[in-house]
mmCIF file of C-alpha atoms in Angstrom:
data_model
loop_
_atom_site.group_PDB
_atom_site.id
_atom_site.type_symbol
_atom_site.label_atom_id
_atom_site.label_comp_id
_atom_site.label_asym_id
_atom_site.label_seq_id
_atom_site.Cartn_x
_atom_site.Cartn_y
_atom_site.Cartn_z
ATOM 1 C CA UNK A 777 4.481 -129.420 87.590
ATOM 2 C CA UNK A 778 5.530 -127.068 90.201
ATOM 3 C CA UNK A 779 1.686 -125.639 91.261
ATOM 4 C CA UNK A 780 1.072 -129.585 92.225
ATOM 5 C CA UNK A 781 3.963 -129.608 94.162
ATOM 6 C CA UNK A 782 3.239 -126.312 96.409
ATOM 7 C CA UNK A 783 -0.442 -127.247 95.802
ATOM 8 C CA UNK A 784 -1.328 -123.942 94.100
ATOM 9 C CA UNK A 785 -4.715 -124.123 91.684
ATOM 10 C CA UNK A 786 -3.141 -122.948 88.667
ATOM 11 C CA UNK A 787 0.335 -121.459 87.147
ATOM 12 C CA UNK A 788 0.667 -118.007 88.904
ATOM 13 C CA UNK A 789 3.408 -116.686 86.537
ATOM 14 C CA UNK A 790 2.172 -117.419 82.680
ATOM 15 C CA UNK A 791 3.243 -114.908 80.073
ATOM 16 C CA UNK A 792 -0.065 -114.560 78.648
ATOM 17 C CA UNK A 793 -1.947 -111.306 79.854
ATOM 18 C CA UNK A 794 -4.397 -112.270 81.883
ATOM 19 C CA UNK A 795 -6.819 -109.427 83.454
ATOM 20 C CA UNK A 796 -7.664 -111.543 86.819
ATOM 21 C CA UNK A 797 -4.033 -111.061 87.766
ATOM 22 C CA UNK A 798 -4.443 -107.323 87.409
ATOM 23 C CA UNK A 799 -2.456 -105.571 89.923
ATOM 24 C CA UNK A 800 -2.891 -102.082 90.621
ATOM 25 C CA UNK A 801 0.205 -100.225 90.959
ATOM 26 C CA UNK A 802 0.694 -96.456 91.251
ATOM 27 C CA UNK A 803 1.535 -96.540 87.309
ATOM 28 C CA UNK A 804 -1.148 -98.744 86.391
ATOM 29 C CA UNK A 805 -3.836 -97.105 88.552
ATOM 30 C CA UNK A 806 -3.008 -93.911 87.455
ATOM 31 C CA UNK A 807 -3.263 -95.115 83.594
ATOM 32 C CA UNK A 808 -6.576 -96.598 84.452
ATOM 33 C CA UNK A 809 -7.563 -93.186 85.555
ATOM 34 C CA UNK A 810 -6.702 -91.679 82.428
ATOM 35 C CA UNK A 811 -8.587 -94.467 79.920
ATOM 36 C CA UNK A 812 -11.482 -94.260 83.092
ATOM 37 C CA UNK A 813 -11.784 -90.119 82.006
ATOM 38 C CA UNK A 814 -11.101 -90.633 77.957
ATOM 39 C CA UNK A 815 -14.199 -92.902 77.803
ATOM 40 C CA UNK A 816 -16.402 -90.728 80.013
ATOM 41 C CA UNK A 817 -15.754 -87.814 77.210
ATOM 42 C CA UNK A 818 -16.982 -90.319 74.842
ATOM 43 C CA UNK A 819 -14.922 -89.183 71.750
ATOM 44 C CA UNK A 820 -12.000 -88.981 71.159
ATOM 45 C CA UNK A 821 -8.362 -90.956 71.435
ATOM 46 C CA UNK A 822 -7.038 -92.249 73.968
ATOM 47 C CA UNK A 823 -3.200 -93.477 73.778
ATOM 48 C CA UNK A 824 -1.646 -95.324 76.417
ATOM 49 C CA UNK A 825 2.759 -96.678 75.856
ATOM 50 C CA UNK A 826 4.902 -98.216 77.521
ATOM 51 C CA UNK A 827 8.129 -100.671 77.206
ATOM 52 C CA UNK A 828 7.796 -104.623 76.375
ATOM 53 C CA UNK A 829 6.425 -106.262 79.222
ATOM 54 C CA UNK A 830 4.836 -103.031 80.760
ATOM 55 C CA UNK A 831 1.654 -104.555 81.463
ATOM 56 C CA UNK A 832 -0.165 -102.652 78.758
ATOM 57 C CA UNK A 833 -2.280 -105.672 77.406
ATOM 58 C CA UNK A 834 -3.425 -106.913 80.842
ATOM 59 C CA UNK A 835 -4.233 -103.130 81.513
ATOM 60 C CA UNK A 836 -6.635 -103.185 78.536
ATOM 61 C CA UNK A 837 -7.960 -106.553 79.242
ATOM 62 C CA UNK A 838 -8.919 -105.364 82.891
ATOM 63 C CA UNK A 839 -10.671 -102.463 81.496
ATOM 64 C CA UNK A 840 -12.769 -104.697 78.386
ATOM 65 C CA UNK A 841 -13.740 -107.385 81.717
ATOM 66 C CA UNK A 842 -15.005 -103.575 83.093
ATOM 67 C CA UNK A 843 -16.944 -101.817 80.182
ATOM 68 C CA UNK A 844 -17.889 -105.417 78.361
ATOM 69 C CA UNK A 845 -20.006 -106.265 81.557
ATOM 70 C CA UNK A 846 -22.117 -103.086 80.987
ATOM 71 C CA UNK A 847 -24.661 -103.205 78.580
ATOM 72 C CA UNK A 848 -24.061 -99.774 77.003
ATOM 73 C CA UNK A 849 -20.526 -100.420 75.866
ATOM 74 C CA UNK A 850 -19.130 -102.691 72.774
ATOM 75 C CA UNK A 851 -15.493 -103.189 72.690
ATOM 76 C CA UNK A 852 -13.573 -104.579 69.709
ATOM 77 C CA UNK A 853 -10.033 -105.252 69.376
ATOM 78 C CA UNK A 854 -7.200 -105.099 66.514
ATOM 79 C CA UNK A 855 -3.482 -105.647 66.672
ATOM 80 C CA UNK A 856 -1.343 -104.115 64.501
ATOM 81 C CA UNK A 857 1.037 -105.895 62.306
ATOM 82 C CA UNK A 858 2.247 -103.599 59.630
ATOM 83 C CA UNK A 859 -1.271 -102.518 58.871
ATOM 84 C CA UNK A 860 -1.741 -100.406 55.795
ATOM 85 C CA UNK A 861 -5.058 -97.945 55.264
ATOM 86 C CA UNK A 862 -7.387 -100.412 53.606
ATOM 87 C CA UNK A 863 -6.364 -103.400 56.401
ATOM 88 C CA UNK A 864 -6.739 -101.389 58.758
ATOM 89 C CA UNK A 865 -10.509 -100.492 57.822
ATOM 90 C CA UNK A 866 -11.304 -103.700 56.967
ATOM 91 C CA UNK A 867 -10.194 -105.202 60.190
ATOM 92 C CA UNK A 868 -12.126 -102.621 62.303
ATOM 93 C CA UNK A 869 -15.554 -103.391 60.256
ATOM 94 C CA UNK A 870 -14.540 -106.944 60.788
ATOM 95 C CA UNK A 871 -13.463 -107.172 64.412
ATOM 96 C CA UNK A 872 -16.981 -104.741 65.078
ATOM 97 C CA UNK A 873 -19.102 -108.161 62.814
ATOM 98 C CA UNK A 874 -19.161 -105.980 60.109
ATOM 99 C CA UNK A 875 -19.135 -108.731 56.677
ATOM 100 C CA UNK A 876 -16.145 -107.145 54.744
ATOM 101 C CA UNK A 877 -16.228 -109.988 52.300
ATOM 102 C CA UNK A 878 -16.544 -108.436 48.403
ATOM 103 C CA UNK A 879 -17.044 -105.348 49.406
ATOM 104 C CA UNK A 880 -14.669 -102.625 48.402
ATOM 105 C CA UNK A 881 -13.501 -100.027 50.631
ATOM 106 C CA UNK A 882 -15.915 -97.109 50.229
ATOM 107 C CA UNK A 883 -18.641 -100.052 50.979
ATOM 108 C CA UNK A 884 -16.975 -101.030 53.803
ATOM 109 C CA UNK A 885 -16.691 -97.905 55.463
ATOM 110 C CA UNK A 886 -20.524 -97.063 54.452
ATOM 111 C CA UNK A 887 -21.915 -100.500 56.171
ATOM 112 C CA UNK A 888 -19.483 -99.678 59.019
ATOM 113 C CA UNK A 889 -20.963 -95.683 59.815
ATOM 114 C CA UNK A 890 -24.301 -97.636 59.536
ATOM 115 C CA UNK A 891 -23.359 -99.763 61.954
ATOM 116 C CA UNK A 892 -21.945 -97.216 64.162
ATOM 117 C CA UNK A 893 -25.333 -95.463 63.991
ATOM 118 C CA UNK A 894 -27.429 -98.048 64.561
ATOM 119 C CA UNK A 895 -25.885 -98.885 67.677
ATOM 120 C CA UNK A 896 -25.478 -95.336 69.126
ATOM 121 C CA UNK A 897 -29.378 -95.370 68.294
ATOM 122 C CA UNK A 898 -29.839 -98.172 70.983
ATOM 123 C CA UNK A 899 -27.949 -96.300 73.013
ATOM 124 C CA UNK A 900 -24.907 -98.359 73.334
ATOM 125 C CA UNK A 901 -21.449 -96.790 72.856
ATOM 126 C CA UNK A 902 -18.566 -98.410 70.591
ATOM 127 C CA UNK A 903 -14.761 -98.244 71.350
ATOM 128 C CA UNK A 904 -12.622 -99.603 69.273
ATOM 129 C CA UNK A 905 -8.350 -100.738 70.847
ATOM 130 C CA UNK A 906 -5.437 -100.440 68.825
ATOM 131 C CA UNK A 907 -3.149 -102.882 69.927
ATOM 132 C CA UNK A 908 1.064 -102.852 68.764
ATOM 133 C CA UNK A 909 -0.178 -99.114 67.687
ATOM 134 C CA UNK A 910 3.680 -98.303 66.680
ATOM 135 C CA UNK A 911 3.236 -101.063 63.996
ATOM 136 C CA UNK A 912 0.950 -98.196 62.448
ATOM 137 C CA UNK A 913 1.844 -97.115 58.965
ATOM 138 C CA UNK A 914 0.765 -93.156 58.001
ATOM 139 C CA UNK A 915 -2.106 -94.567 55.812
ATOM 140 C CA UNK A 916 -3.632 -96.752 58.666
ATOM 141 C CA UNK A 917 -3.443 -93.750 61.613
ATOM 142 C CA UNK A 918 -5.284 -91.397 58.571
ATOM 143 C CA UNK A 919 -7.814 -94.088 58.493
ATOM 144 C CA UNK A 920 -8.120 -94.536 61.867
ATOM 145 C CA UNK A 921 -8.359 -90.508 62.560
ATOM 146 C CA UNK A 922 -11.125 -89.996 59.711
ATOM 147 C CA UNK A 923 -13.113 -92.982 61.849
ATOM 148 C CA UNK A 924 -13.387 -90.125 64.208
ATOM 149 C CA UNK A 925 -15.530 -88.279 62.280
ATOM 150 C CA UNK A 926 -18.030 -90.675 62.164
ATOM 151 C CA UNK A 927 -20.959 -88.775 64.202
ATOM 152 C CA UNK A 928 -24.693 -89.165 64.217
ATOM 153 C CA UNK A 929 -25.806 -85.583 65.112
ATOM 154 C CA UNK A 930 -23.140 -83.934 67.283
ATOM 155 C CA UNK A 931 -22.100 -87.336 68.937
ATOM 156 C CA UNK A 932 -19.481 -89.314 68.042
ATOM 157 C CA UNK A 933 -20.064 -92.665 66.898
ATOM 158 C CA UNK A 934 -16.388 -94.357 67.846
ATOM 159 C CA UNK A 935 -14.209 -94.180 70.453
ATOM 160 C CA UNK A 936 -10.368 -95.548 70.014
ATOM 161 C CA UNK A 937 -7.759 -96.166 72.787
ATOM 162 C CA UNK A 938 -4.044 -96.548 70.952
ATOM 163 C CA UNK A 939 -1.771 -99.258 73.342
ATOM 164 C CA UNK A 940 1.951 -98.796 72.079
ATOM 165 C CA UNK A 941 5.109 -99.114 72.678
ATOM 166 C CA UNK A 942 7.638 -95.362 73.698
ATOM 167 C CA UNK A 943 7.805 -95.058 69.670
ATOM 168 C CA UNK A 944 4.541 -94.793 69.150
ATOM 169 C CA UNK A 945 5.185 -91.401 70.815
ATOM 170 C CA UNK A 946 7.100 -90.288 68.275
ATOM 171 C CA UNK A 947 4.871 -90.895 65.591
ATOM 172 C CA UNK A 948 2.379 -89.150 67.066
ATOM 173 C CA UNK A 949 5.091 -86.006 67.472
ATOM 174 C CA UNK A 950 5.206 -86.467 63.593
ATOM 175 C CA UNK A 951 4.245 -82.682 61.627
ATOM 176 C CA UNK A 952 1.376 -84.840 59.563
ATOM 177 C CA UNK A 953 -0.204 -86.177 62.831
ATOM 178 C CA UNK A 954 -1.161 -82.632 63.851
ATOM 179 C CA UNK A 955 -4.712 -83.303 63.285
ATOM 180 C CA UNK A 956 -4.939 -86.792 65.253
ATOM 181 C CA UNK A 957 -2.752 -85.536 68.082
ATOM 182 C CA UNK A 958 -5.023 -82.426 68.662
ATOM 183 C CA UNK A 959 -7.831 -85.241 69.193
ATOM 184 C CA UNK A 960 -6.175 -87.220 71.996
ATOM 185 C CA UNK A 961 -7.950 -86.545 75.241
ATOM 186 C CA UNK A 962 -5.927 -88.394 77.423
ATOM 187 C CA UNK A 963 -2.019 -89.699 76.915
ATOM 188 C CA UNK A 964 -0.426 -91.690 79.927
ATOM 189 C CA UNK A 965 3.032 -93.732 79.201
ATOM 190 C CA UNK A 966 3.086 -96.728 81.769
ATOM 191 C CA UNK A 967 6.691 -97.231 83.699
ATOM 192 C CA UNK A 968 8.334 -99.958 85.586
ATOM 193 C CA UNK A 969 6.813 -100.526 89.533
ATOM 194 C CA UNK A 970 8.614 -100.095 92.083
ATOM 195 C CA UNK A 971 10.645 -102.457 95.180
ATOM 196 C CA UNK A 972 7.782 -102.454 97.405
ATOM 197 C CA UNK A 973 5.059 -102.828 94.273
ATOM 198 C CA UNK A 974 7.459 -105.571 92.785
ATOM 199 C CA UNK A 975 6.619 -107.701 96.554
ATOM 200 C CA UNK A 976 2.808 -106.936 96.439
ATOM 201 C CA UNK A 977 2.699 -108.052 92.903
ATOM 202 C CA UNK A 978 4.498 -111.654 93.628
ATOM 203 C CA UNK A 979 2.343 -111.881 96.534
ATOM 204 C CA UNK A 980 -0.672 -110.659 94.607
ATOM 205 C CA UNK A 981 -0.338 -113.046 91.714
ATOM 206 C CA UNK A 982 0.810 -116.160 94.128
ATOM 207 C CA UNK A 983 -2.480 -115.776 96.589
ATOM 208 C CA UNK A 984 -4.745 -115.926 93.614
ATOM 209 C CA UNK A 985 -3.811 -119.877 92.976
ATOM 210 C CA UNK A 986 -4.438 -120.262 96.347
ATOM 211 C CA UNK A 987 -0.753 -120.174 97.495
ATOM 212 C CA UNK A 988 -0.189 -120.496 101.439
ATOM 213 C CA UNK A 989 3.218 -119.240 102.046
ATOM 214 C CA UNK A 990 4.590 -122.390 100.354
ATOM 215 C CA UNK A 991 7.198 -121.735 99.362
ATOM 216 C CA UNK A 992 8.231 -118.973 102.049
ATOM 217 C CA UNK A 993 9.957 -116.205 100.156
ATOM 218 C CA UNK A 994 12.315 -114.284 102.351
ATOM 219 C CA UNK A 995 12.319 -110.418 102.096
ATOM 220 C CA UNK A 996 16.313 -110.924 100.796
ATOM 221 C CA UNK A 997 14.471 -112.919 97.683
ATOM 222 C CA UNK A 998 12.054 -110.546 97.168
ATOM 223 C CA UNK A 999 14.792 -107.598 96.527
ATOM 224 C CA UNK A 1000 16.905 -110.158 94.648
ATOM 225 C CA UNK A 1001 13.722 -110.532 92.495
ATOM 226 C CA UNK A 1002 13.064 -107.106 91.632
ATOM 227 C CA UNK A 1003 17.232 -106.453 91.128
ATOM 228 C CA UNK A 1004 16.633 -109.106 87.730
ATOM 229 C CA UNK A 1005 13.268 -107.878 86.729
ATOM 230 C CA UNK A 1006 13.449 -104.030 87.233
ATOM 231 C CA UNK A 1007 10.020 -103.272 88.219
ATOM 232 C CA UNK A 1008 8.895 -104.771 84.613
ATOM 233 C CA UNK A 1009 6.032 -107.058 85.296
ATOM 234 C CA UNK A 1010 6.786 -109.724 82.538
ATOM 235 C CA UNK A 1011 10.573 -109.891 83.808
ATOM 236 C CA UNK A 1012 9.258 -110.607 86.865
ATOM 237 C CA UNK A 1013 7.169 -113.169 85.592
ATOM 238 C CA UNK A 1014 9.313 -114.996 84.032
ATOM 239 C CA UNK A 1015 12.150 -114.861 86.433
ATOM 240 C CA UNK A 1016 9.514 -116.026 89.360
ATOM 241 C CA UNK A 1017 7.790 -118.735 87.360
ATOM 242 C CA UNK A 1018 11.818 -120.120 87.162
ATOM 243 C CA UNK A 1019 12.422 -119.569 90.664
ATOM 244 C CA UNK A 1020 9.639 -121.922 91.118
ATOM 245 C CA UNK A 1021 10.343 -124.424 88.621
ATOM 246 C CA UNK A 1022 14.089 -124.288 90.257
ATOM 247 C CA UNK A 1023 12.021 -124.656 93.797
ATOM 248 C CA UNK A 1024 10.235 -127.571 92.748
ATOM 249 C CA UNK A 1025 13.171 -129.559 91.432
ATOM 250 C CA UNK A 1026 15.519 -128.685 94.399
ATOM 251 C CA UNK A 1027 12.459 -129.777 96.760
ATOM 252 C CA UNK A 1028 12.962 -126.214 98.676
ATOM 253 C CA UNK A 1029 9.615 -124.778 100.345
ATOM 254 C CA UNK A 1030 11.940 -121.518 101.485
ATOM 255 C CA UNK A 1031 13.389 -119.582 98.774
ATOM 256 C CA UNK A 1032 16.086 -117.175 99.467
ATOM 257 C CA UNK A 1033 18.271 -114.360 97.914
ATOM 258 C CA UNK A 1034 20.956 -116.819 96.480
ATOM 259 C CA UNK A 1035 17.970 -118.872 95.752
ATOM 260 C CA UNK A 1036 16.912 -116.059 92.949
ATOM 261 C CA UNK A 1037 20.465 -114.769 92.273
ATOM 262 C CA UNK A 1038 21.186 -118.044 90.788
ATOM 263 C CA UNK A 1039 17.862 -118.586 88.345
ATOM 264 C CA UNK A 1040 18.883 -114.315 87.365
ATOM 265 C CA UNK A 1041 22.434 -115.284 86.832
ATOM 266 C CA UNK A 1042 21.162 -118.257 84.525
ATOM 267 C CA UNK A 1043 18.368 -116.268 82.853
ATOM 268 C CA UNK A 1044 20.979 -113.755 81.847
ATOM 269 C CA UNK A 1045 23.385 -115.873 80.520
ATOM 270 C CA UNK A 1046 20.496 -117.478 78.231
ATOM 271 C CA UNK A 1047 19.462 -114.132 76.807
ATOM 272 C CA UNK A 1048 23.257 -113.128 75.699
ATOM 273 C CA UNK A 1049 23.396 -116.931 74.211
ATOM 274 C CA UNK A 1050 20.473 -116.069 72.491
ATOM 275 C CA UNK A 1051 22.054 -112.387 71.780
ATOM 276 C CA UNK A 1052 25.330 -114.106 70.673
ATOM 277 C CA UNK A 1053 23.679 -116.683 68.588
ATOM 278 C CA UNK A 1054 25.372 -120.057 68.359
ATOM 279 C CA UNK A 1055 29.322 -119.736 67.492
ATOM 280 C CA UNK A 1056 29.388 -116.259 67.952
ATOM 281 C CA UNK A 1057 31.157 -114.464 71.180
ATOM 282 C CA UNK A 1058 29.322 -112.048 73.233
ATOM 283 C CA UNK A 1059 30.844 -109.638 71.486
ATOM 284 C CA UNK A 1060 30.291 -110.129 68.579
ATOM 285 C CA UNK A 1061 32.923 -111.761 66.451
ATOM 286 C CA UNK A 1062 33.285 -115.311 65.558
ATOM 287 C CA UNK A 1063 34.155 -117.484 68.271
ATOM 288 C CA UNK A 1064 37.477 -119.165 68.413
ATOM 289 C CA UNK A 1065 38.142 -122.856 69.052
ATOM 290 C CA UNK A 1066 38.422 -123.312 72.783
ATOM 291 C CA UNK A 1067 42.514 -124.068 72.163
ATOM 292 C CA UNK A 1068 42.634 -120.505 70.647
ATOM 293 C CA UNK A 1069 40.455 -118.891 73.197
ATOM 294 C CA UNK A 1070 43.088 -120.359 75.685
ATOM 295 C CA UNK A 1071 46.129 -119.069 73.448
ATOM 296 C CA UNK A 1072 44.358 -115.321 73.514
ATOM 297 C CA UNK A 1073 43.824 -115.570 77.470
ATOM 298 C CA UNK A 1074 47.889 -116.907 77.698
ATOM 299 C CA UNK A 1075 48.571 -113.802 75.738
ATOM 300 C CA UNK A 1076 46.184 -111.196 77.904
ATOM 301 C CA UNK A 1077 47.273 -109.371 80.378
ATOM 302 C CA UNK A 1078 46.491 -110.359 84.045
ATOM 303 C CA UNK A 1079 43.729 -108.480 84.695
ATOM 304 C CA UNK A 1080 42.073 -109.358 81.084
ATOM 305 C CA UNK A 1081 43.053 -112.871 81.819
ATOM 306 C CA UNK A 1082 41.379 -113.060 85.336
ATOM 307 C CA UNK A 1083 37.767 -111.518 84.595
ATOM 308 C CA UNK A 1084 37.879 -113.778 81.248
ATOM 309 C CA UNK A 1085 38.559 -116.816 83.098
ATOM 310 C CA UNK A 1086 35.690 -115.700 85.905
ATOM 311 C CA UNK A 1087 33.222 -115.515 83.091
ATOM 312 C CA UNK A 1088 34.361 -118.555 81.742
ATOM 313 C CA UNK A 1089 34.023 -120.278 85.242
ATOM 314 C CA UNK A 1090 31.370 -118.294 85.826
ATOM 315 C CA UNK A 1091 29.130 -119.816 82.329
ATOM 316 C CA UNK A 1092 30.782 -123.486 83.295
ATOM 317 C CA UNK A 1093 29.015 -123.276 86.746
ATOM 318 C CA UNK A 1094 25.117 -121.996 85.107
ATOM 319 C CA UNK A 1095 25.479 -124.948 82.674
ATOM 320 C CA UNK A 1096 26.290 -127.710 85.373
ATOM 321 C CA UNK A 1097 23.452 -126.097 87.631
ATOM 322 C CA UNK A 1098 21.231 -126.781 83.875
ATOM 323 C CA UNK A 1099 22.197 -130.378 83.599
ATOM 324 C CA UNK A 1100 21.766 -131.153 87.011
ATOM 325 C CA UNK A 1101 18.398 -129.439 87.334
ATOM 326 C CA UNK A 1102 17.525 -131.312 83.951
ATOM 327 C CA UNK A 1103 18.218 -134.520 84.911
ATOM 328 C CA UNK A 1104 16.162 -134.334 88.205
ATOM 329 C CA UNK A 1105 13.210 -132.940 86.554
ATOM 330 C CA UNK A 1106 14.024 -135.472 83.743
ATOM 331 C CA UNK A 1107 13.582 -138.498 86.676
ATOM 332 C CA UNK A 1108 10.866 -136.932 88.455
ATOM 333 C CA UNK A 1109 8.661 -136.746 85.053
ATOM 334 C CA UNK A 1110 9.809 -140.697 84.569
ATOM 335 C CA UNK A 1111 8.323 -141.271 88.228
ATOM 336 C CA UNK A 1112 5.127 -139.511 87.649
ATOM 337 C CA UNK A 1113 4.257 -141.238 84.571
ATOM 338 C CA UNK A 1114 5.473 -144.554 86.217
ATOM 339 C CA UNK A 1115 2.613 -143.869 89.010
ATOM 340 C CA UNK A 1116 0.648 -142.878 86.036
ATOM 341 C CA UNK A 1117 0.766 -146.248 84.623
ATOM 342 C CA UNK A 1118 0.244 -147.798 87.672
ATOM 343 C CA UNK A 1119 -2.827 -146.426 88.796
ATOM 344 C CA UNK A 1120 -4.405 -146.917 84.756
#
């Protein structure tokens, strides 16, 4: 509802990777470099990590839109889920059109070399992107190193890039993994961006649905925003795509610091609710009855008793600002599909 209301083409902020909202930051450039010089040696692995939210999968899916429009490159993709040896071959043949169906493994891995070779013949290269790579049990990174043998003369037949998150890292450090690690051309481990990147990104991802400076986000915002997110692209995300849901329902078309400090402040206290799970303090224990939690705050000291009843006051005030915010955007959907009806 908000993009109608600051007449933007299309959400700016989704969660879903999406490659045309690539941004390229000093991290993410210089991890583009390194897949960019793994596929030019045309063998090989190439591993790329980084934390939740990095921006690993939109990486990849920026550099598929880039090799998939060539006609000498086919691309396949697998996520891992706790895939043993045998899935893990199966889905590569798979994920490459490879019929896997009654076929056991050796027979799998026979029609998928013959595949390999046929298309190296037509001179077309094959890369294959491990996706959730720390998901990877022993058996599946084995399988996935002896696919690197595959060659048709002295060329190799497969290429794999391994996306991951820091653990993955050590895995690979693992005494077994001697073999695969020796084979990894390039290695890059993507961090957060920084203040001024965290701006260009907003503004990057806001101009391409068309957004014309409405709403006007002060410079003041723009710090508060990366404060909250910490240079992680799908914290930032999230905590812009509330800032403008909170924009829309307020009716603001200038959003400032306090503006952002408040959605942050309410973001947070919804991920420790969600830590704390329902009748459980943030610390842990069972919660008390509210008479009880009073009785405890009686019995506190003065300085326990004041920064428990600020957080108190403090969780009272993000809940009104919920309810209030609710019930507009509750009356505002009622209005729309009243003007709905009326124009059916």
């Amino acid at each position: 509802m908000y993009e109608e209301f600051y007449h933007l083409s299309a959400l700016p902020f989704q969660l879903t990777p999406d490659h045309r909202f690539f941004y390229g930051s000093d991290v993410h450039k210089k991890a583009l470099a390194h897949l960019e010089f793994g596929l030019s040696q045309g063998e090989g692995f190439i591993v790329i990590t980084g934390e939740i939210g990095s921006g690993k999968t939109t990486l990849i899916r920026h550099l598929l839109a880039q090799i998939e429009s060539e006609a000498n490159f086919i691309a396949a993709n697998v996520t891992s889920s706790k895939l043993e040896g045998d899935d893990i071959v199966r889905m590569t043949a798979s994920s490459f059109g490879v019929e896997t169906a009654d076929r056991n493994k050796a027979e799998v891995l026979q029609e998928f070399e013959g595949f390999l070779a046929q298309t190296y013949k037509r001179g077309v290269r094959a890369v294959l992107i491990v996706d959730e790579a720390q998901n990877l049990s022993v058996s599946a990174l084995e399988e996935l190193r002896m696919f690197a043998n595959f060659q048709y003369g002295h060329a190799a037949l497969l290429q794999i890039i391994m996306v991951g998150q820091p653990e993955f890292r050590a895995t690979l450090g693992m005494p077994q993994f001697d073999q695969l690690r020796q084979r990894i051309l390039a290695s890059y481990h993507l961090g957060p961006i920084t203040e001024a990147e965290t701006h260009a990104y907003v503004t990057h991802r806001l101009q391409a649905v068309g957004w014309k400076n409405d709403p006007q986000i002060t410079d003041a915002a723009f710090t508060e925003i990366y404060k909250f997110s910490g240079g992680v692209p799908r914290r930032i995300n999230t905590l812009c795509a509330r800032v403008l849901l909170f924009g829309f329902i307020e009716e603001r078309h200038l959003i400032d610091a306090d503006d952002v400090r408040k959605v942050g402040q309410d973001l947070e206290a919804e991920r420790q609710e969600v830590v704390a799970g329902p009748g459980v303090s943030l610390n842990g224990t069972p919660a008390a009855p509210a008479a009880a939690q009073m009785e405890s705050v009686s019995n506190a000291d003065d300085g326990a008793q004041q920064i428990l009843i600020r957080r108190l006051e403090a969780r009272l005030e993000s809940l009104e600002r919920h309810l209030e915010r609710n019930d507009k955007l509750l009356k505002m959907m009622s209005i729309a599909i009243g003007n709905s009806g009326l124009r059916d």
